Coordinates of N, CA and C in Angstrom, one line a residue:
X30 N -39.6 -24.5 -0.1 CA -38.6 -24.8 0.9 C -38.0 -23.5 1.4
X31 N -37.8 -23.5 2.4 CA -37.3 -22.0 3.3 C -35.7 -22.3 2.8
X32 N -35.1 -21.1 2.9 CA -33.2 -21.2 2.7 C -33.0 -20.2 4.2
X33 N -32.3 -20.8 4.3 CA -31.4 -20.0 5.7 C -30.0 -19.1 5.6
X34 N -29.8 -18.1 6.1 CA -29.0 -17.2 5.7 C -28.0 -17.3 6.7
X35 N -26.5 -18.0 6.1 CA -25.6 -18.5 7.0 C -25.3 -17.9 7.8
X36 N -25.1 -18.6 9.3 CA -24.4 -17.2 10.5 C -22.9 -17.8 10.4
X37 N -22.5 -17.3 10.6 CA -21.2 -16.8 11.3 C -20.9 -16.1 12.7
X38 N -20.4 -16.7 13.4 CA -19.8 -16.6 14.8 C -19.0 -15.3 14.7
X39 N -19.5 -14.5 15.3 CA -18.3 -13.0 15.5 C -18.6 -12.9 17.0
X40 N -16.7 -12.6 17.8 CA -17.0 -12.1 19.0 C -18.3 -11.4 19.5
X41 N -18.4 -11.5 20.5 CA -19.6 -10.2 21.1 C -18.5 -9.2 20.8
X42 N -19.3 -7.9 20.8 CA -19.0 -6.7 20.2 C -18.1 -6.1 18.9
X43 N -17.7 -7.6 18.4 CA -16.8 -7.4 17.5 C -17.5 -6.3 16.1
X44 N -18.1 -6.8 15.7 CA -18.9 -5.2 14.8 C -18.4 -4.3 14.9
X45 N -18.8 -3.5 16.2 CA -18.1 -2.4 16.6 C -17.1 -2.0 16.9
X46 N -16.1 -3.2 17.3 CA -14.6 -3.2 17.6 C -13.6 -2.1 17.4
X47 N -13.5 -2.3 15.6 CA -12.1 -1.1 15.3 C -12.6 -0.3 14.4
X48 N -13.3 -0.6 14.0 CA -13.2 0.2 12.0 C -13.2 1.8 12.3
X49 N -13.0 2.6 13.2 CA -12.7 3.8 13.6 C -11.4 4.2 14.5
X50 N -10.6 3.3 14.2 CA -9.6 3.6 15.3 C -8.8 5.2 15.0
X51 N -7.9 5.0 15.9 CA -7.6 6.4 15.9 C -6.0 6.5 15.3
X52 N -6.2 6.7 14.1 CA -4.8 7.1 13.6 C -4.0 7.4 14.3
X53 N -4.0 8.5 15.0 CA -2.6 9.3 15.7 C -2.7 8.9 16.7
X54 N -3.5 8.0 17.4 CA -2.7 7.3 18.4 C -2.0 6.3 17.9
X55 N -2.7 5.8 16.7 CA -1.5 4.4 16.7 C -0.5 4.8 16.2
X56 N -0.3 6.0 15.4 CA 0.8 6.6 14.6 C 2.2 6.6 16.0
X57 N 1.3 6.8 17.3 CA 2.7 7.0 18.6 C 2.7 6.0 19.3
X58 N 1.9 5.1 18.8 CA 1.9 3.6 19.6 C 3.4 2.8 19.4
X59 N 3.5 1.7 20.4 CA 4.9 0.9 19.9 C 5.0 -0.1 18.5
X60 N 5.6 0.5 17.5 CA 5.3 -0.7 16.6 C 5.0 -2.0 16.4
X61 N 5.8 -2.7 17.7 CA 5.1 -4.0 18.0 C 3.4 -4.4 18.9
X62 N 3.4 -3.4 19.3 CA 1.3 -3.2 20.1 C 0.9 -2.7 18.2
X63 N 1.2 -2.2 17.7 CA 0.3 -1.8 16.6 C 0.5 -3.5 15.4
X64 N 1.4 -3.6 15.3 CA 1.4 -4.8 14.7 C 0.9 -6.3 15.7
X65 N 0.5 -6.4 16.6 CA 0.0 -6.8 17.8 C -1.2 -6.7 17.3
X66 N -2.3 -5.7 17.0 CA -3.6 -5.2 16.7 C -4.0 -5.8 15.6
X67 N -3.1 -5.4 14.8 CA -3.4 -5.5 13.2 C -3.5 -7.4 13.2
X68 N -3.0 -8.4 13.5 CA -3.0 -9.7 13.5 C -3.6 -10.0 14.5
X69 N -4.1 -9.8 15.5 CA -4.8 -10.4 16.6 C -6.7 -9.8 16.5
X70 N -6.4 -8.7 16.0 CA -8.0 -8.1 15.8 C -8.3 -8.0 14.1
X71 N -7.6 -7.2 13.7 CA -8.2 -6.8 12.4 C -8.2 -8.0 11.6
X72 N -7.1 -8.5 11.6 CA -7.3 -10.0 10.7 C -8.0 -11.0 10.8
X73 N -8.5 -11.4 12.3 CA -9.5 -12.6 12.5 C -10.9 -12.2 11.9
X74 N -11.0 -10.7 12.0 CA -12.6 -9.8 11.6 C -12.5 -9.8 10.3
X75 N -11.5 -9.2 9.8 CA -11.2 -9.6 8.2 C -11.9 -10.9 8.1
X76 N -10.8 -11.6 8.3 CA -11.4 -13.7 7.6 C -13.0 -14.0 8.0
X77 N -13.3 -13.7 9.2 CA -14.7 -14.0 9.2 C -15.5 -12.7 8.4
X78 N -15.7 -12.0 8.3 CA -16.6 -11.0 7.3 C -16.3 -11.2 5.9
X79 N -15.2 -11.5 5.1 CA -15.1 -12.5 3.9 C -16.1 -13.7 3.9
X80 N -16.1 -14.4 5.0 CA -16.3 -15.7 4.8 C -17.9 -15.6 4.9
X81 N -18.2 -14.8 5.7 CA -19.7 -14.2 5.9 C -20.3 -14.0 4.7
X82 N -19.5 -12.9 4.3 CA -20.1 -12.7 2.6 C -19.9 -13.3 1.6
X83 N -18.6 -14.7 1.4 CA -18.9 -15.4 0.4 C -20.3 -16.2 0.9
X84 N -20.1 -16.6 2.3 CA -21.9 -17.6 2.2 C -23.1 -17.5 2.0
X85 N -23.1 -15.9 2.2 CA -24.5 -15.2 1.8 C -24.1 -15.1 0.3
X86 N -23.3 -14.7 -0.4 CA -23.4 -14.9 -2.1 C -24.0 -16.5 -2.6
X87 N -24.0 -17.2 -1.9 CA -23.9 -19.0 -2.1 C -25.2 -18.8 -2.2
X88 N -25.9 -18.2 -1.0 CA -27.5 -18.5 -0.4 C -28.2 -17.2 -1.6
X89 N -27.6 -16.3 -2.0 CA -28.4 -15.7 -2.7 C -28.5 -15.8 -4.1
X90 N -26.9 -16.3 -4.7 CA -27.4 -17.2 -5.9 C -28.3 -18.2 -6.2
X91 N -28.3 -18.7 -5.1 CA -29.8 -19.8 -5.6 C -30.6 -19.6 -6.1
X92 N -31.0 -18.2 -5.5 CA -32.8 -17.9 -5.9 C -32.9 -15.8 -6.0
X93 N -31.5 -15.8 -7.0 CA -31.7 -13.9 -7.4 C -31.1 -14.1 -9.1
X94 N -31.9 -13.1 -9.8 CA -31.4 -12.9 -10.9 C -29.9 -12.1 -10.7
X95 N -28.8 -12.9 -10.9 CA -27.7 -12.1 -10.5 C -26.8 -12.2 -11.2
X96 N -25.7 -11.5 -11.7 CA -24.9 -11.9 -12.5 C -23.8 -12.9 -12.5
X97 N -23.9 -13.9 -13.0 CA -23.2 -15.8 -12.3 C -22.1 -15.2 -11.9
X98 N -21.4 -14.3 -12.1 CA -20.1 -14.0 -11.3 C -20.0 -13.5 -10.5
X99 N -21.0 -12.9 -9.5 CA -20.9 -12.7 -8.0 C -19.8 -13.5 -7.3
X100 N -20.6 -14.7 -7.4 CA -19.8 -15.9 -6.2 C -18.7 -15.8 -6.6
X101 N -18.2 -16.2 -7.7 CA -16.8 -16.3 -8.6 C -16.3 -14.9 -8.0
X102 N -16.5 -14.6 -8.5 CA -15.8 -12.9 -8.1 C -15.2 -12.5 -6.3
X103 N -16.5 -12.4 -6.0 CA -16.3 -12.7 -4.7 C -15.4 -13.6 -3.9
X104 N -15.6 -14.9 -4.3 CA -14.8 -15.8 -3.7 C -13.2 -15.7 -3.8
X105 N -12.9 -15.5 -5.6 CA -11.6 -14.7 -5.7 C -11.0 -13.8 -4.8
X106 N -12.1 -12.9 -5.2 CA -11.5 -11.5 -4.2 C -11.2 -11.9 -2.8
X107 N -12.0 -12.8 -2.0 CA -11.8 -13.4 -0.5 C -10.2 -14.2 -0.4
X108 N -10.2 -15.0 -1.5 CA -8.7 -15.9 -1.5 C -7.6 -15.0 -1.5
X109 N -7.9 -13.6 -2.2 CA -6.6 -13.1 -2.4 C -6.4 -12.1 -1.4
X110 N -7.5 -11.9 -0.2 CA -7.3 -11.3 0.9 C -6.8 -12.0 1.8
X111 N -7.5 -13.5 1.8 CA -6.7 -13.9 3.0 C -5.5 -14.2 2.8
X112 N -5.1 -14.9 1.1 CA -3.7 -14.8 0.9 C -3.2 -13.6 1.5
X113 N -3.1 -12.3 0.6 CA -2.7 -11.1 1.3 C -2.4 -11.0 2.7
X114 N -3.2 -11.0 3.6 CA -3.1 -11.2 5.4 C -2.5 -12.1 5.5
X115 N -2.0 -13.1 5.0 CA -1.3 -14.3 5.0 C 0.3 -14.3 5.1
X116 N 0.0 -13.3 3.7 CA 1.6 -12.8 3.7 C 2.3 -11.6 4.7
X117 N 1.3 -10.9 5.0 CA 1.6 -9.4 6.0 C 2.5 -10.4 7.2
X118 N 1.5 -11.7 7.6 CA 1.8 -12.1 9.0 C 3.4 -13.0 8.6
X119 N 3.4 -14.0 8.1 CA 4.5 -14.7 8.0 C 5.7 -13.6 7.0
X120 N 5.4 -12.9 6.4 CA 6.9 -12.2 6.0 C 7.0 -10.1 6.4
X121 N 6.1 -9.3 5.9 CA 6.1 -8.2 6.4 C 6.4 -7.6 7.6
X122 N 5.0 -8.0 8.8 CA 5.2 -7.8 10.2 C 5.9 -8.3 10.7
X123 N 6.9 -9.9 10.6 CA 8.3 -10.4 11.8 C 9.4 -9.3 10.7
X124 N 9.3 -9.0 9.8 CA 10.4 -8.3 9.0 C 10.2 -6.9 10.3
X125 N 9.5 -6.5 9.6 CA 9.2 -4.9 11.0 C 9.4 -4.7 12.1
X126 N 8.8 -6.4 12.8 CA 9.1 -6.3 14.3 C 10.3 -6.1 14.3
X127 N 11.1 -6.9 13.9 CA 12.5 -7.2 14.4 C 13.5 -6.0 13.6
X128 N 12.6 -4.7 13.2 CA 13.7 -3.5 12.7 C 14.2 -3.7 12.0
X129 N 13.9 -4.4 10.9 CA 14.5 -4.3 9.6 C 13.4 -3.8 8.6
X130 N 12.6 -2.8 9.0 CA 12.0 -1.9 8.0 C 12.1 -1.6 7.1
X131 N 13.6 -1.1 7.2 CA 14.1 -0.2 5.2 C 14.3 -1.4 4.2
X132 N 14.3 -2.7 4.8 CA 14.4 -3.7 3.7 C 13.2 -4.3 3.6
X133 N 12.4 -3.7 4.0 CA 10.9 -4.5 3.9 C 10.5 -3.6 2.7
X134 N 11.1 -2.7 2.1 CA 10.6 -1.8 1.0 C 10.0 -2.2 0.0
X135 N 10.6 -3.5 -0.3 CA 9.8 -4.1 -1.6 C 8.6 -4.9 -1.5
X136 N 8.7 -5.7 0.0 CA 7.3 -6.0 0.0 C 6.5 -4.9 0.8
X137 N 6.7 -4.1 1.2 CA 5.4 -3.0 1.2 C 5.0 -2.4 0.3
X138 N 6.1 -2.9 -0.7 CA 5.3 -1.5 -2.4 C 4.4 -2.8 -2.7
X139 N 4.9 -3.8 -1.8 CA 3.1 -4.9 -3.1 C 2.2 -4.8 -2.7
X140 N 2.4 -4.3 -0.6 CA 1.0 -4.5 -0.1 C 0.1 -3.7 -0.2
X141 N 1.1 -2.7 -0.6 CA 0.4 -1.0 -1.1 C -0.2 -1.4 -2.3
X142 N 0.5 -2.3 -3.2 CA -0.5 -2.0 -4.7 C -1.7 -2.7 -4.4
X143 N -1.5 -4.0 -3.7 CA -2.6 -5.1 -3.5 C -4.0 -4.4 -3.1
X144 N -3.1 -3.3 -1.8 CA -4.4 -2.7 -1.4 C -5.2 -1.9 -2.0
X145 N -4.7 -1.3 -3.4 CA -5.3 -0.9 -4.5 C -5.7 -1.4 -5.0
X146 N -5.4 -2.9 -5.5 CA -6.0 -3.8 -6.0 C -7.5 -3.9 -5.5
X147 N -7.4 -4.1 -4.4 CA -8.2 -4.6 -3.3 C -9.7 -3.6 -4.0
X148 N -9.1 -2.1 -3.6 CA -10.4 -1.3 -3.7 C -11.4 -1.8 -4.8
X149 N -10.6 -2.0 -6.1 CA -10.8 -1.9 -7.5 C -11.7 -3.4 -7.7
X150 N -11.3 -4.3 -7.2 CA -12.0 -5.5 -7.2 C -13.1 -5.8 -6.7
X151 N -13.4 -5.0 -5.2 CA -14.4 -4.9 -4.4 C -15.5 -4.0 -4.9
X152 N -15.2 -3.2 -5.3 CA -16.1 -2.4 -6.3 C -16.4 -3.1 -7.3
X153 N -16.0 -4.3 -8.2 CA -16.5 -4.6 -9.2 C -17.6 -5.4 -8.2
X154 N -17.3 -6.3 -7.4 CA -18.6 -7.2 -6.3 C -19.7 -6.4 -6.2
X155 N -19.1 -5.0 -5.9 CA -20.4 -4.5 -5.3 C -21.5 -4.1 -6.1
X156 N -20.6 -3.6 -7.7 CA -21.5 -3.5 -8.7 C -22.4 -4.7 -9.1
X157 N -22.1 -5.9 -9.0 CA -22.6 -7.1 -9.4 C -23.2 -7.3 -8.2
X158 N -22.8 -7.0 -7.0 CA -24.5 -7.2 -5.8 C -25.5 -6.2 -6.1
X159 N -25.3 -5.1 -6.3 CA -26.3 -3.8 -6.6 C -26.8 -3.8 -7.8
X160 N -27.1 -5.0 -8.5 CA -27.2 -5.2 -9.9 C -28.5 -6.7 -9.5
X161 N -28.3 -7.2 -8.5 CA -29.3 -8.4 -8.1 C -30.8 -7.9 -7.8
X162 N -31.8 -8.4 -8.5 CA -33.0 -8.2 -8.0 C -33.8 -9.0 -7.0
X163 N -34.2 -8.5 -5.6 CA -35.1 -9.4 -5.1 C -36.0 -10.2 -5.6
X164 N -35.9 -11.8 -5.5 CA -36.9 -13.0 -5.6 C -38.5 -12.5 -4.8
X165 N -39.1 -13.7 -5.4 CA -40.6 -13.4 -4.7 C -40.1 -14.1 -3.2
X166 N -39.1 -15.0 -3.1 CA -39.1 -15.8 -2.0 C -38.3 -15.2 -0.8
X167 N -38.8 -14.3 0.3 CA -38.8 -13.8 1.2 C -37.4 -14.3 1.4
X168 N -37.2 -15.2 1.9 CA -35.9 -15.3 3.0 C -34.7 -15.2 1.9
X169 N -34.7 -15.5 0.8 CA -34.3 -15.6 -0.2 C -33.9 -13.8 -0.5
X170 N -34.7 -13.2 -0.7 CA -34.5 -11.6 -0.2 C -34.3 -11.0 0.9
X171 N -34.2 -11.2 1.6 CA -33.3 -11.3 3.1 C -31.8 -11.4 2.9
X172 N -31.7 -12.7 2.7 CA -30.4 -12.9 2.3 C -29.7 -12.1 1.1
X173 N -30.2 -11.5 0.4 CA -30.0 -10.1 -0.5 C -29.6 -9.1 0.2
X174 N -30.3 -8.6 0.7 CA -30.0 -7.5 2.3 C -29.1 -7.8 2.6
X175 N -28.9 -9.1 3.1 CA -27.9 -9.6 4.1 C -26.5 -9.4 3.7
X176 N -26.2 -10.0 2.2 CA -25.0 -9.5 1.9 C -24.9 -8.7 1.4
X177 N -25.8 -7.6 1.1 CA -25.4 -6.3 0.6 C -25.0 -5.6 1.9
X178 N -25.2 -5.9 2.4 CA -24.6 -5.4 4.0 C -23.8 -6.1 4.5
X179 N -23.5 -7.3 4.1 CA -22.1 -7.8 4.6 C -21.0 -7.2 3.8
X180 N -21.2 -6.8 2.3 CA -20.5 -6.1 1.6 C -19.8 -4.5 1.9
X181 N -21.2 -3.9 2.5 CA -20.4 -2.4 3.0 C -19.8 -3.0 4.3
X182 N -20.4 -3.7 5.6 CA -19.5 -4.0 6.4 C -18.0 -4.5 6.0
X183 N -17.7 -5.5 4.9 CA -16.4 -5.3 4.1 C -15.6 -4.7 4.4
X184 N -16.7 -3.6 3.2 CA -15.6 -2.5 2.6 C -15.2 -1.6 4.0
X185 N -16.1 -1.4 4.9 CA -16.0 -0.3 5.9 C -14.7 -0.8 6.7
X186 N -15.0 -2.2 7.0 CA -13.6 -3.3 7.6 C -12.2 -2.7 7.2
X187 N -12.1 -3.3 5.4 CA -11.5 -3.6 5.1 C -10.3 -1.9 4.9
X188 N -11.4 -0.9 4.3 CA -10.9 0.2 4.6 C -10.2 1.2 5.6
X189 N -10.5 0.6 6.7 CA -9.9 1.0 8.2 C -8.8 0.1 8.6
X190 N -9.1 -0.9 7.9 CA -7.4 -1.8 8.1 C -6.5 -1.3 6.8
X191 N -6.6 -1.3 6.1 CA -5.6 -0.4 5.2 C -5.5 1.0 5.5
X192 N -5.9 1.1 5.8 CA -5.8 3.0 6.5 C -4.7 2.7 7.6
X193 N -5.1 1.8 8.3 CA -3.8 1.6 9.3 C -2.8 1.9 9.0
X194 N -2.6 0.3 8.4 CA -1.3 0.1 7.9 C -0.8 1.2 7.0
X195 N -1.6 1.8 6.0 CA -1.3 2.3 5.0 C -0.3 3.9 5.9
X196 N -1.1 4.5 6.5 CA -1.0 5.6 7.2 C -0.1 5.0 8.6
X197 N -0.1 4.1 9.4 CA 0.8 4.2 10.6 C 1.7 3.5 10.8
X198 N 1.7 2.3 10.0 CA 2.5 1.0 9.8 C 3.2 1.3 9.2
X199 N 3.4 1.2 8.1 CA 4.3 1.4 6.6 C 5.2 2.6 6.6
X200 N 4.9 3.7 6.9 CA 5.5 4.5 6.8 C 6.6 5.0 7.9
X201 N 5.6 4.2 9.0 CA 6.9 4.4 10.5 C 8.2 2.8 10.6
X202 N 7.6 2.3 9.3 CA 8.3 0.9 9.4 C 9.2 1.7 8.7
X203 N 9.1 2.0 7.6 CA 9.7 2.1 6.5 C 11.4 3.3 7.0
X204 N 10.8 4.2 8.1 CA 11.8 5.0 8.6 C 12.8 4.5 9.4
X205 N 12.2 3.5 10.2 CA 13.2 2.5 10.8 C 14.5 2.2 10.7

């Protein structure tokens, strides 16, 4: 039986979108267009490339010698990002918009740690995807490929949105 390697819907050109943006311009951008960015672009690209790569973990557990905690792991790691993005939008970013920065201090030391968190967790995924051996069953190894490369697209994602914030958000909020 053939297995099919889930799609997921991404804008046209969205791939290419942001994951290089340009620091110092957003560092002089208006805090509300930068927070504008971060929830209208980076976050919807976020949720679908999670979701990408939990369904290719689904399709490649079936038929890879892998370690049963991929999916588990993974799927975690996805819940606690979208939680995470969850929280930036309903409490962080209206805190910011509306210039109350210096008291957003304590929830940006969590988003800071989380996004540490973040690194440290995704690295354990990647170890447990780079740890899977191709099946004899072609599409089945495809879908191996597939989300070992949904995984650096991830990380590559995921790392230029924390860079953002980390570097132009937080710290020009925080001066406010």
């Amino acid at each position: 039986m053939r297995r099919r390697t889930p799609q997921v819907s991404l804008p046209d050109g969205a791939l290419e979108a942001w994951p290089e943006d340009d620091i110092e311009a957003w560092r002089k951008a208006p805090i509300d267009t930068l927070i504008q960015h971060l929830v209208e672009v980076h976050h919807p690209m976020l949720r679908l490339t999670l979701d990408r790569a939990v369904a290719l973990s689904v399709v490649v557990a079936r038929g890879q010698e892998l370690d049963p905690e991929l999916g588990a792991r993974l799927a975690a790691f996805a819940a606690v990002v979208h939680e995470h993005l969850q929280k930036e939008e309903d409490v962080v970013f209206p805190a910011i918009a509306r210039g109350q920065g210096p008291m957003t201090r304590g929830p940006v030391a969590v988003m800071l740690k989380e996004h540490r968190e973040h690194r440290e967790a995704l690295a354990e995924v990647h170890q447990l995807a780079q740890g899977a051996t191709p099946a004899f069953d072609a599409p089945v190894g495809l879908a191996l490929e597939d989300l070992q490369g949904a995984l650096v697209e991830l990380e590559r994602r995921l790392w230029a949105h924390v860079r953002l914030e980390d570097e132009a958000l937080f710290p020009r909020a925080l001066l406010d």
